[in-house]
Tab-separated table of C-alpha atoms and ligand atoms in Angstrom:
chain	number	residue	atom	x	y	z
A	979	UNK	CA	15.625	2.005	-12.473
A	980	UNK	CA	12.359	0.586	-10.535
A	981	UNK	CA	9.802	2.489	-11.526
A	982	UNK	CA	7.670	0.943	-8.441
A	983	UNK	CA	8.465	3.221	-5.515
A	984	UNK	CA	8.495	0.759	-3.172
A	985	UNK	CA	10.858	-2.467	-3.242
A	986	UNK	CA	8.571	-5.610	-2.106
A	987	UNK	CA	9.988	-7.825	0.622
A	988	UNK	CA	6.586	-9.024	1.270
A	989	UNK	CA	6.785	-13.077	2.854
A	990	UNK	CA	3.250	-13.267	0.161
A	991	UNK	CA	2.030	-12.362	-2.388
A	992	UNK	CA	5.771	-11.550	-3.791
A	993	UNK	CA	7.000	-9.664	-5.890
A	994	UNK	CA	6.974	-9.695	-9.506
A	995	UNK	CA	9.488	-9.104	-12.112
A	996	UNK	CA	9.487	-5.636	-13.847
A	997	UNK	CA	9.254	-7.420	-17.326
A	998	UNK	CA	6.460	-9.738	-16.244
A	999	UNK	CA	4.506	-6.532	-14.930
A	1000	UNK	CA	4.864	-4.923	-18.033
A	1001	UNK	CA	3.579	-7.236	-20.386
A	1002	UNK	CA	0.946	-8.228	-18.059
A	1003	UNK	CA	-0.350	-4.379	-17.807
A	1004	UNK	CA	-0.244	-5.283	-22.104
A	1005	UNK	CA	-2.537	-8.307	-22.081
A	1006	UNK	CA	-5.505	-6.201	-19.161
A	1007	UNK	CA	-5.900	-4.335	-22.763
A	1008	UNK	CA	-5.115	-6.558	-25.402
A	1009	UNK	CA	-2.959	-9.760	-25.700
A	1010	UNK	CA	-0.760	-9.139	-28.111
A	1011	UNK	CA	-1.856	-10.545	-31.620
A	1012	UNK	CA	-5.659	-12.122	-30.066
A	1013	UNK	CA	-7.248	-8.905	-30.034
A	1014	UNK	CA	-8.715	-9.492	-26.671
A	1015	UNK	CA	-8.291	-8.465	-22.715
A	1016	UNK	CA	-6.804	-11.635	-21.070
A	1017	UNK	CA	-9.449	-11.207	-18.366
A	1018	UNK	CA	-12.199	-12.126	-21.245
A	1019	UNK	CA	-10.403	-15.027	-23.378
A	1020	UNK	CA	-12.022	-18.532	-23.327
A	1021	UNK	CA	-9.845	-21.138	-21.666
A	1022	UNK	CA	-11.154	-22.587	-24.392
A	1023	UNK	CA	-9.366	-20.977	-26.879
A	1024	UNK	CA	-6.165	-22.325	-29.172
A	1025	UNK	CA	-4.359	-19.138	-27.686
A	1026	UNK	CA	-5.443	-20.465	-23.618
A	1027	UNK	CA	-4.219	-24.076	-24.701
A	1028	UNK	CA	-1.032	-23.129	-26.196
A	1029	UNK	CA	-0.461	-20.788	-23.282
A	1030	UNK	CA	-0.837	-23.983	-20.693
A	1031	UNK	CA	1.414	-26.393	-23.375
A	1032	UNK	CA	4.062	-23.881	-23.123
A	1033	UNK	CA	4.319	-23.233	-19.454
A	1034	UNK	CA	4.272	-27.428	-19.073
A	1035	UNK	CA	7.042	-27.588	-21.013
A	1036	UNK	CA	8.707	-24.377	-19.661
A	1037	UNK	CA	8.256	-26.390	-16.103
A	1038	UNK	CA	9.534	-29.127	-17.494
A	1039	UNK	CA	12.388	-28.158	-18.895
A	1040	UNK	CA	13.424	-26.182	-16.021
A	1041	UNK	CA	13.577	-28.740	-13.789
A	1042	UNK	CA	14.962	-31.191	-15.769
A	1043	UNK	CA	11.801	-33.012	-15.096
A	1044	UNK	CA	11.512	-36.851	-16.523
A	1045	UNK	CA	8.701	-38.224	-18.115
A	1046	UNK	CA	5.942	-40.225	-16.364
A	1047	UNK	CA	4.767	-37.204	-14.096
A	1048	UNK	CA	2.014	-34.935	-15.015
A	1049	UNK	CA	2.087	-30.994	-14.756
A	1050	UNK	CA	-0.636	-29.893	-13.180
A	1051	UNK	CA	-2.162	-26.001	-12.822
A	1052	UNK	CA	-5.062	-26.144	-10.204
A	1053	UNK	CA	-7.242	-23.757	-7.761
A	1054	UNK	CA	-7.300	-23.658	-3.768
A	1055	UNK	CA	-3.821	-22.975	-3.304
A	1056	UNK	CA	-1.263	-25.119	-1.160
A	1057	UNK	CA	-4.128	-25.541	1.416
A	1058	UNK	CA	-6.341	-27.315	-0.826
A	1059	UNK	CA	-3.407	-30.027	-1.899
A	1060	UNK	CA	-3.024	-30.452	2.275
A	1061	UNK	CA	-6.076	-32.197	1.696
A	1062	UNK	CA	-6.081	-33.459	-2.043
A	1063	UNK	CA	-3.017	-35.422	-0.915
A	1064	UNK	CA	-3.920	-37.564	2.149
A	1065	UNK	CA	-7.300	-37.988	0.297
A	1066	UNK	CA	-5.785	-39.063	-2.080
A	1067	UNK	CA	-2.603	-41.539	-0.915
A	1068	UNK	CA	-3.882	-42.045	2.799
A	1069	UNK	CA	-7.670	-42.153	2.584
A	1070	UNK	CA	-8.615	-45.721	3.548
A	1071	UNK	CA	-4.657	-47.023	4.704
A	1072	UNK	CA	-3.573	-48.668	7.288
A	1073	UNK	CA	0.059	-47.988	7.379
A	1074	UNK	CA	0.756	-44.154	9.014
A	1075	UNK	CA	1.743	-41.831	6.492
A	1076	UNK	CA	5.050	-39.299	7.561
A	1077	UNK	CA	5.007	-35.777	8.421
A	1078	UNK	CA	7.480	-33.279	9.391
A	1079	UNK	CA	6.472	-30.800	12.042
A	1080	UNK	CA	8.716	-27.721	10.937
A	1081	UNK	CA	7.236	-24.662	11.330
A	1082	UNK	CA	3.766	-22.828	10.847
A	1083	UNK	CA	3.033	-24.276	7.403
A	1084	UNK	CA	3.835	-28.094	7.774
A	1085	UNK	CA	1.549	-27.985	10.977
A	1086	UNK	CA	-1.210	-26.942	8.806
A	1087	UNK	CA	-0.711	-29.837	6.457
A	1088	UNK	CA	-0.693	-32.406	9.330
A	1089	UNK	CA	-3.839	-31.709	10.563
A	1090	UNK	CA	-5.515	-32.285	7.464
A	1091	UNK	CA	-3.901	-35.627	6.798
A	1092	UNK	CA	-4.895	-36.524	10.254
A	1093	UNK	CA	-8.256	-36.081	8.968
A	1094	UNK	CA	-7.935	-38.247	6.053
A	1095	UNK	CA	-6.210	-41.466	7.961
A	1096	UNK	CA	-3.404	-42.034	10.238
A	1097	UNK	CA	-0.756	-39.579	10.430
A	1098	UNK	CA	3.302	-39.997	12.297
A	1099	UNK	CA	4.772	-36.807	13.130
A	1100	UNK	CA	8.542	-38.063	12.695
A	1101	UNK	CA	9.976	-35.210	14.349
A	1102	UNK	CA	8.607	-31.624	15.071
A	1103	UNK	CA	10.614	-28.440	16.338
A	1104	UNK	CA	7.401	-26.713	18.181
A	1105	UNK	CA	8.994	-27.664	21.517
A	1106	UNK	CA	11.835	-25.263	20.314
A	1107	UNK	CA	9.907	-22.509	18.919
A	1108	UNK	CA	10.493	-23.814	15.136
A	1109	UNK	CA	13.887	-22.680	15.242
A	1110	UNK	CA	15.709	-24.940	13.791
A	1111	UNK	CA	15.066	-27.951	11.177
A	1112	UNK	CA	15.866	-31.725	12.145
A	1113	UNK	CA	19.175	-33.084	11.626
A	1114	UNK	CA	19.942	-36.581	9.719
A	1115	UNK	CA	20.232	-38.723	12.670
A	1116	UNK	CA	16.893	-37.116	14.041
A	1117	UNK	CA	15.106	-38.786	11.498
A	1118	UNK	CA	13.735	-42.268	11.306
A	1119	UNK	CA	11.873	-43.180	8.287
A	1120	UNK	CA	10.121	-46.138	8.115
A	1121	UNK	CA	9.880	-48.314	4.522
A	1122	UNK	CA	6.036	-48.996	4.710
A	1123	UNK	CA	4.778	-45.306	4.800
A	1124	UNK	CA	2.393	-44.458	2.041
A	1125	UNK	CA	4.643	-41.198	1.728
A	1126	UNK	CA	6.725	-38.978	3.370
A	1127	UNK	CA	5.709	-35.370	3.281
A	1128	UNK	CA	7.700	-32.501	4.103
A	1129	UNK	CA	7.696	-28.382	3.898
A	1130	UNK	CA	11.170	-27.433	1.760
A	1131	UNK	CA	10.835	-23.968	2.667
A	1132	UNK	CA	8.942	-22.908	6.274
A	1133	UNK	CA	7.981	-19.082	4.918
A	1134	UNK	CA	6.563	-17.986	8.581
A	1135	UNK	CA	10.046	-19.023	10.237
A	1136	UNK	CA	12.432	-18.449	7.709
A	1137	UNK	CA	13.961	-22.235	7.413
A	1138	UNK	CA	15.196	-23.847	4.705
A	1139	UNK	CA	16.195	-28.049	4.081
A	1140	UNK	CA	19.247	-27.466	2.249
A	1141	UNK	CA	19.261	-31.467	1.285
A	1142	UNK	CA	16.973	-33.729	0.097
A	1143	UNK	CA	14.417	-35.980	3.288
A	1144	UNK	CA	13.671	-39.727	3.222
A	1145	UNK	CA	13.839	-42.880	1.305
A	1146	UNK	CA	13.914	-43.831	-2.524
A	1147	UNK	CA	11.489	-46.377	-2.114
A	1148	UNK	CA	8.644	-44.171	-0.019
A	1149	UNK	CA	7.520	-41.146	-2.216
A	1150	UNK	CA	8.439	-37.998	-1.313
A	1151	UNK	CA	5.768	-35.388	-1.363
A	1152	UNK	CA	7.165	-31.610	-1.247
A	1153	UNK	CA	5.628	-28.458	-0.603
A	1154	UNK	CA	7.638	-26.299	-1.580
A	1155	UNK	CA	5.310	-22.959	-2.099
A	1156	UNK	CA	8.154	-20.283	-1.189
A	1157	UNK	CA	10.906	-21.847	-3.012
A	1158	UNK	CA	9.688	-23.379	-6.244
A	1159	UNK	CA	11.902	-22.566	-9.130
A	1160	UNK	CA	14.542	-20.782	-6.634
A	1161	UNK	CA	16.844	-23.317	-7.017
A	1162	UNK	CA	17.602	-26.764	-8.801
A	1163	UNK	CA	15.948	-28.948	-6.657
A	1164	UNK	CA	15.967	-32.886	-7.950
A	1165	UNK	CA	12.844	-32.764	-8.979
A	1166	UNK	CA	13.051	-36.641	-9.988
A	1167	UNK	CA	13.557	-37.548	-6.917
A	1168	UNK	CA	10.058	-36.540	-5.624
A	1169	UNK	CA	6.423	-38.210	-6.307
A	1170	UNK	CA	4.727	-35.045	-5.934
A	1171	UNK	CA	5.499	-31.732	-5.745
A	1172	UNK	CA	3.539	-28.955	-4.942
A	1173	UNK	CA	3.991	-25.177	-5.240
A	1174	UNK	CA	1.166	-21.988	-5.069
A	1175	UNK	CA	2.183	-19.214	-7.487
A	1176	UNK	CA	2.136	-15.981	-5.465
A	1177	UNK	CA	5.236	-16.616	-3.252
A	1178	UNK	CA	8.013	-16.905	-6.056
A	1179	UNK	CA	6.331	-17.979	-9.092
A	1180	UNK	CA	3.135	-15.320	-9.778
A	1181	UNK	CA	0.266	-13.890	-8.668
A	1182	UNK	CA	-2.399	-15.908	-6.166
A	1183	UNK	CA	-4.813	-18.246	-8.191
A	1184	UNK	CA	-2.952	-20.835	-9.445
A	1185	UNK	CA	-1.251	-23.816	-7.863
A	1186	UNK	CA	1.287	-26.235	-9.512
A	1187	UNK	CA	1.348	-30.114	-8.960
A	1188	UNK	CA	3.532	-31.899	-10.436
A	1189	UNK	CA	3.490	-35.768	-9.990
A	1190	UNK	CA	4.535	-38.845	-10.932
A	1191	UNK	CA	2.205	-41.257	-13.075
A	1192	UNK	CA	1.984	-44.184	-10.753
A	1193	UNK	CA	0.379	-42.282	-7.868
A	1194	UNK	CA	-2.650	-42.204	-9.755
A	1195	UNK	CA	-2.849	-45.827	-9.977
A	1196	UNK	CA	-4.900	-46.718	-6.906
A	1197	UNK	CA	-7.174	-43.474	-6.007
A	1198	UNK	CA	-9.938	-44.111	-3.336
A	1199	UNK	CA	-13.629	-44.131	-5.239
A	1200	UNK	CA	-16.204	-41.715	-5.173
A	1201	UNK	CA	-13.401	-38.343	-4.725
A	1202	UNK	CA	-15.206	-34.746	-5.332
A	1203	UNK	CA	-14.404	-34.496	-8.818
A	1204	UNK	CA	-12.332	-31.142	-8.359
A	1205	UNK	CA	-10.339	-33.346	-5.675
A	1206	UNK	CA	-9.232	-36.380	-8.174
A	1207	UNK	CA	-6.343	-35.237	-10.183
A	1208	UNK	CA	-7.192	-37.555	-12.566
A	1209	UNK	CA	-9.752	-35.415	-14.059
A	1210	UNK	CA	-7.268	-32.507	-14.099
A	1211	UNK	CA	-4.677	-35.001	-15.785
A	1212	UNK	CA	-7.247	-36.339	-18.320
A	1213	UNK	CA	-8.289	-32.314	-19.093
A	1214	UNK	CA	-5.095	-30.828	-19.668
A	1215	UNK	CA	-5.721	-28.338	-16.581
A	1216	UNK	CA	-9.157	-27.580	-18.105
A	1217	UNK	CA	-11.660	-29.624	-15.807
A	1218	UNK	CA	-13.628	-26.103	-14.872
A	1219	UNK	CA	-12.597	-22.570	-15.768
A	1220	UNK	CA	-8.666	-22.364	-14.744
A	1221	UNK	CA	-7.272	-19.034	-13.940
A	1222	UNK	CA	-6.617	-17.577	-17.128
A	1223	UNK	CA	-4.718	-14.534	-15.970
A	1224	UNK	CA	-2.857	-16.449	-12.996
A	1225	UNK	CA	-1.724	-19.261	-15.475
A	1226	UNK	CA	-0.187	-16.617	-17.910
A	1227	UNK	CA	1.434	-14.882	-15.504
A	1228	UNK	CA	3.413	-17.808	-14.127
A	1229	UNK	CA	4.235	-18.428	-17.978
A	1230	UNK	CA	5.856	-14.890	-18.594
A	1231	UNK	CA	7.675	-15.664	-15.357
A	1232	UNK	CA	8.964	-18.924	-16.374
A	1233	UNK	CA	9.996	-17.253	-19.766
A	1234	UNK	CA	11.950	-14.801	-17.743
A	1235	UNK	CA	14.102	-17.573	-16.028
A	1236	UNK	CA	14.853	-19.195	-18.867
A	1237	UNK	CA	15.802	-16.511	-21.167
A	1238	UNK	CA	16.805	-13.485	-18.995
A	1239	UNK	CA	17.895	-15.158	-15.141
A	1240	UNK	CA	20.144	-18.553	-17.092
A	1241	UNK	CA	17.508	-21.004	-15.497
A	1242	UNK	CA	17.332	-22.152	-12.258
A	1243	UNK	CA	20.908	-22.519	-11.738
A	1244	UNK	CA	21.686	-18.622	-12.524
A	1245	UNK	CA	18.460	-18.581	-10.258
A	1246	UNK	CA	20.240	-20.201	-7.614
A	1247	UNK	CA	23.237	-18.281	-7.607
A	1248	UNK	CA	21.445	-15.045	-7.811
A	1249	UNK	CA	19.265	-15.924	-4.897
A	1250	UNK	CA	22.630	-16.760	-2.909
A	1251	UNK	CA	23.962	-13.851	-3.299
A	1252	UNK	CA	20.879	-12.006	-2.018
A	1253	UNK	CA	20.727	-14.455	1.279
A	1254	UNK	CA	24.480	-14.008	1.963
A	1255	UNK	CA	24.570	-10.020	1.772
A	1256	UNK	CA	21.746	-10.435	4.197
A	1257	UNK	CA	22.635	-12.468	6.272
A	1258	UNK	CA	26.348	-10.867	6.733
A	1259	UNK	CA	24.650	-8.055	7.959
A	1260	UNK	CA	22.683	-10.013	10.529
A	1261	UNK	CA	25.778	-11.400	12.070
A	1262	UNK	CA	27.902	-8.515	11.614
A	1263	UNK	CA	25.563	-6.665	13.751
A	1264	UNK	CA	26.804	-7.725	17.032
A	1265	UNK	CA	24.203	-8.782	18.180
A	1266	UNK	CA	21.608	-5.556	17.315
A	1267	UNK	CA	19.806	-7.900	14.696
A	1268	UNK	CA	19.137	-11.406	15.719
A	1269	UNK	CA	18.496	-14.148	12.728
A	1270	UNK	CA	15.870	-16.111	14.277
A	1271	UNK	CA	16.850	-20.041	12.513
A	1272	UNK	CA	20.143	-21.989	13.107
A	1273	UNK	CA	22.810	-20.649	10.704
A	1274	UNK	CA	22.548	-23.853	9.142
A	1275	UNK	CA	19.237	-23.888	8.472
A	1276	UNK	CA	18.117	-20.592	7.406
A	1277	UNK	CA	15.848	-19.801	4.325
A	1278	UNK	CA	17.472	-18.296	1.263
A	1279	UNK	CA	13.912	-16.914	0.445
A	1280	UNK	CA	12.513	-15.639	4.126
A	1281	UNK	CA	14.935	-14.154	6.490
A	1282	UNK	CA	13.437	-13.754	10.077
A	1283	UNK	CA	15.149	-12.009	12.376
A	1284	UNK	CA	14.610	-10.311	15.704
A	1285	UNK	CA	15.567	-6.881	17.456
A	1286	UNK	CA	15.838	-6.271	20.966
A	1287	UNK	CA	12.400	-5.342	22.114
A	1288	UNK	CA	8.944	-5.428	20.360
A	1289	UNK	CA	9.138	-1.742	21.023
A	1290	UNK	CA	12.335	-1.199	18.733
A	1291	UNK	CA	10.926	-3.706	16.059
A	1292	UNK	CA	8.352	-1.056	15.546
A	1293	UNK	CA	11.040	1.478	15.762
A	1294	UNK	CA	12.640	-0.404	12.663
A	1295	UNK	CA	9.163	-1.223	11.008
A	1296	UNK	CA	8.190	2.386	10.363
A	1297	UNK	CA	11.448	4.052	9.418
A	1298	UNK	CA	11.877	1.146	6.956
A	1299	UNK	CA	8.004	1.568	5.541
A	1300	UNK	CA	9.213	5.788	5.668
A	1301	UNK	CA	12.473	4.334	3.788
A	1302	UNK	CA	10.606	3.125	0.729
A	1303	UNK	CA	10.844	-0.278	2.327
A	1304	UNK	CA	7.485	-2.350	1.987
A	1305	UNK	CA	6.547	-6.163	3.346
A	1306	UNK	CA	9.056	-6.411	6.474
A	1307	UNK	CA	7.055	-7.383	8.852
A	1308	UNK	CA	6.944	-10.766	10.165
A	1309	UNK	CA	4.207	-13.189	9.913
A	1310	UNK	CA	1.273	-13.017	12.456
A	1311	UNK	CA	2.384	-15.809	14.064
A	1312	UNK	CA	5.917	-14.714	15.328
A	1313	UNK	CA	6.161	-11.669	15.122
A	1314	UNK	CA	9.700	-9.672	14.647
A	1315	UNK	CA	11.112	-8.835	11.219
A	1316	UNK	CA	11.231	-10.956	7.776
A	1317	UNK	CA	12.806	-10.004	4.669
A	1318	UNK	CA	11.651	-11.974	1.784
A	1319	UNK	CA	14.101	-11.992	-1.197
A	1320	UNK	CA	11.987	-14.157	-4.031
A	1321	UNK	CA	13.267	-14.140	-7.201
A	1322	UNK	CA	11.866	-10.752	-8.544
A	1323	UNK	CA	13.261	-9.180	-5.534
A	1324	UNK	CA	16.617	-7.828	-6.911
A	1325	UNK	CA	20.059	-7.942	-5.520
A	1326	UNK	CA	19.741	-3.842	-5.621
A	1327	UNK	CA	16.734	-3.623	-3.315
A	1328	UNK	CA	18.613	-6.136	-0.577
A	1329	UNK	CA	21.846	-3.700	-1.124
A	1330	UNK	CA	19.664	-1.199	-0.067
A	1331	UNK	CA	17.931	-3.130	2.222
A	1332	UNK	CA	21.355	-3.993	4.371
A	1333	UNK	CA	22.495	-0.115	3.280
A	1334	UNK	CA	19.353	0.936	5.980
A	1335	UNK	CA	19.568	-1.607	8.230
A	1336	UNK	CA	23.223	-0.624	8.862
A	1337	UNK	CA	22.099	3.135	9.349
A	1338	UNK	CA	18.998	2.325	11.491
A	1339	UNK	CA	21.705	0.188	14.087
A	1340	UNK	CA	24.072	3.576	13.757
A	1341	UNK	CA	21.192	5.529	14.450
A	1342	UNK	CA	19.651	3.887	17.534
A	1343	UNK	CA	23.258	2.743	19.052
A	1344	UNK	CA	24.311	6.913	18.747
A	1345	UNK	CA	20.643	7.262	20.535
A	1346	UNK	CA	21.509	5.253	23.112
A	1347	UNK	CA	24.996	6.291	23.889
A	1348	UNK	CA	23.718	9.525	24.359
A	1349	UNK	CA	20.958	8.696	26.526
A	1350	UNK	CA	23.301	6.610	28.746
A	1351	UNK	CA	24.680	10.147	29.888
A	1352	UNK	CA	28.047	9.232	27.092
A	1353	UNK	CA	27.474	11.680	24.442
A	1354	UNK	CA	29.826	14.258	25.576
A	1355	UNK	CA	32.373	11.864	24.026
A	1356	UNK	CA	30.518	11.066	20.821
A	1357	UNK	CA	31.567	13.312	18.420
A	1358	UNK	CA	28.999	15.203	16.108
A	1359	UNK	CA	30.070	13.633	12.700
A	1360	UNK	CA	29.851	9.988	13.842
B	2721	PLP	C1	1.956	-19.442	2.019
B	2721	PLP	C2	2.127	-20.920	2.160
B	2721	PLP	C3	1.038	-21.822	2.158
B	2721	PLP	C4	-0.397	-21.362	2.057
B	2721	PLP	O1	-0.775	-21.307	0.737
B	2721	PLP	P1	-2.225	-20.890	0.207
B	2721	PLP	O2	-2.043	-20.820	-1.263
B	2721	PLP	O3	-2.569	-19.580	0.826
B	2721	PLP	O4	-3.163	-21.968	0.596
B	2721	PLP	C5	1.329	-23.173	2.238
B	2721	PLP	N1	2.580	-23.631	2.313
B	2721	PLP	C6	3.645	-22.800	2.322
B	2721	PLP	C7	5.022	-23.356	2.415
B	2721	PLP	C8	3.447	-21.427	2.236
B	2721	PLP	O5	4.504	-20.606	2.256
């Protein structure tokens, strides 16, 4: 069926859908009906604008998304909109704007606002190892914020806000980078939302930002001109060269949801199925896997998990690479084991995924009865 030979669980890039790959390998020679390579056709081109109209609306309509925001595709990934942001909405304020402290990735984007103006860390989990997100009564928002930013997704730690932060009359500012398009996700509700491509959504190059109209109203002067999104708004995505091939990609992928997956809610329910099988492993393991976030908490799209030594993580690591099994090892800074299940990673590969992880705990829990002095009453077969 999968003509890669290995399945991708990678926490980033992601993996890609088979169909996506395919025509993608088609456009390298020759898009189809242009005549050219996609790595050599002017983003100047009818063909590049109609390619950047369609995935707008595509994004758009997936989301259900109102008018009065602009659809942006822009360079220097999530990291760059840490800054954009606070430059943009802080720079120059008074009033502290409000971050979440949730995990690797939301700590990153709180010391860049801090650089840009005055920063309140509402809550933050470090004291607890990022294991587990803030509850409603934890949180204290206050009306005069500029905004309220938060991570939906932490990738490193494998937590997930399964409801919607803060106040209607404080914009909410999302990044939501590993889950974008995984799920419905109100999309109205938010001022701005930002996503990189190559967790869920494509390959690395391209960044969406979506936002609402009326944040552009009052932007500090004298902003790097690749750092006011007005310039991006006023040039269609076309300010400087945009990633061509990046931009495309994301378009065959949004094509894909809409006309193969059902949209984001046969997204959704795909993706739940995937986390659940997962998970059920995890906790029917007595123990032998750990799931490193609060039950209620835990990522549909990164599932970190422990075993009971460093030593047997490695263990698991190389019979799952020797398995076929590619991308399980947890981020740098944690450690352990994380399965990412974006949306081109199929329910098959997890089935097969839980299918090993059920033989490696057979395997090592046989090893160790016998090497506890029990084996005489082990019997061959088992
Ligand atoms: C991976 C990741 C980032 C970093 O994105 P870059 O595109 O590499 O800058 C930021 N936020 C989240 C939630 C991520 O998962």
């Amino acid at each position: 069926m999968n003509p890669r030979n290995r399945l991708n669980f990678s926490g980033g890039p992601g993996a890609l859908p088979e169909c996506v790959l395919q025509q993608l390998q088609q456009a390298i020679i020759e898009v189809p009906g242009v005549g050219l390579s996609i790595l050599g056709i002017s983003h100047r081109s009818d063909w590049f604008a109609a390619v950047v109209a369609e995935l707008e609306a595509n994004i758009r309509s997936l989301l259900g998304l109102p008018t009065g925001y602009h659809v942006l595709f822009l360079q220097g990934g999530a990291t760059q909109q840490f800054s954009m942001i606070p430059m943009t909405l802080l720079r120059g304020r008074r009033a502290p704007a409000e971050y979440l402290h949730t995990g690797y990735w939301s700590g990153k984007s709180v010391a860049e606002a801090q650089r840009e103006g005055p920063v309140r860390v509402l809550w933050s989990g470090e004291q607890g190892g990022f294991r587990e997100l803030p509850t409603v009564a934890d949180l204290d928002f206050s009306a005069d914020a500029p905004y309220l930013h938060y991570v939906s997704n932490e990738t490193v730690e494998g937590l997930q806000f399964h409801r919607l932060l803060g106040r209607d009359d404080v914009p909410r500012v999302c990044d939501m980078s590993s889950d974008f398009l995984s799920q419905p996700c109100a999309a109205e509700r938010f001022s701005l939302i930002y996503a990189h491509a190559q967790k869920n959504v494509g390959p690395a190059g391209v960044t969406i930002v979506l936002l609402r109209d009326e944040l552009l109203k009052d932007v500090p002067p004298n902003l790097p001109g690749y750092m006011d999104y007005r310039n991006h708004a006023l040039a269609h995505s076309n300010f400087n060269t945009p990633p061509v091939f990046a931009i495309y990609a994301v378009l065959l992928v949004t094509r894909w949801l809409l006309d193969d997956i059902g949209g984001l809610e046969g997204m959704a329910a795909i993706n739940q199925r995937k986390a659940a099988l997962l998970y059920a492993q995890i906790d029917a393991s007595d123990g032998f896997y750990r799931g490193r976030a609060k039950p209620v908490d835990r990522s549909e799209m990164n599932c970190a998990f422990n075993l009971d030594s460093a030593e047997l993580e490695t263990r698991f690591l190389a019979a799952a690479t020797q398995a076929g099994f590619s991308g399980l090892a947890g981020h740098r800074a944690v450690g352990g084991i994380r399965a990412s299940l974006y949306n081109a990673l199929t329910l098959p590969a997890v089935e097969q995924l839980v299918g090993f992880m059920a033989d490696f705990q057979h395997r090592e829990s046989r090893h160790r009865t016998e090497n506890s002095g029990l084996s005489s009453s082990v019997s061959p077969s088992s």
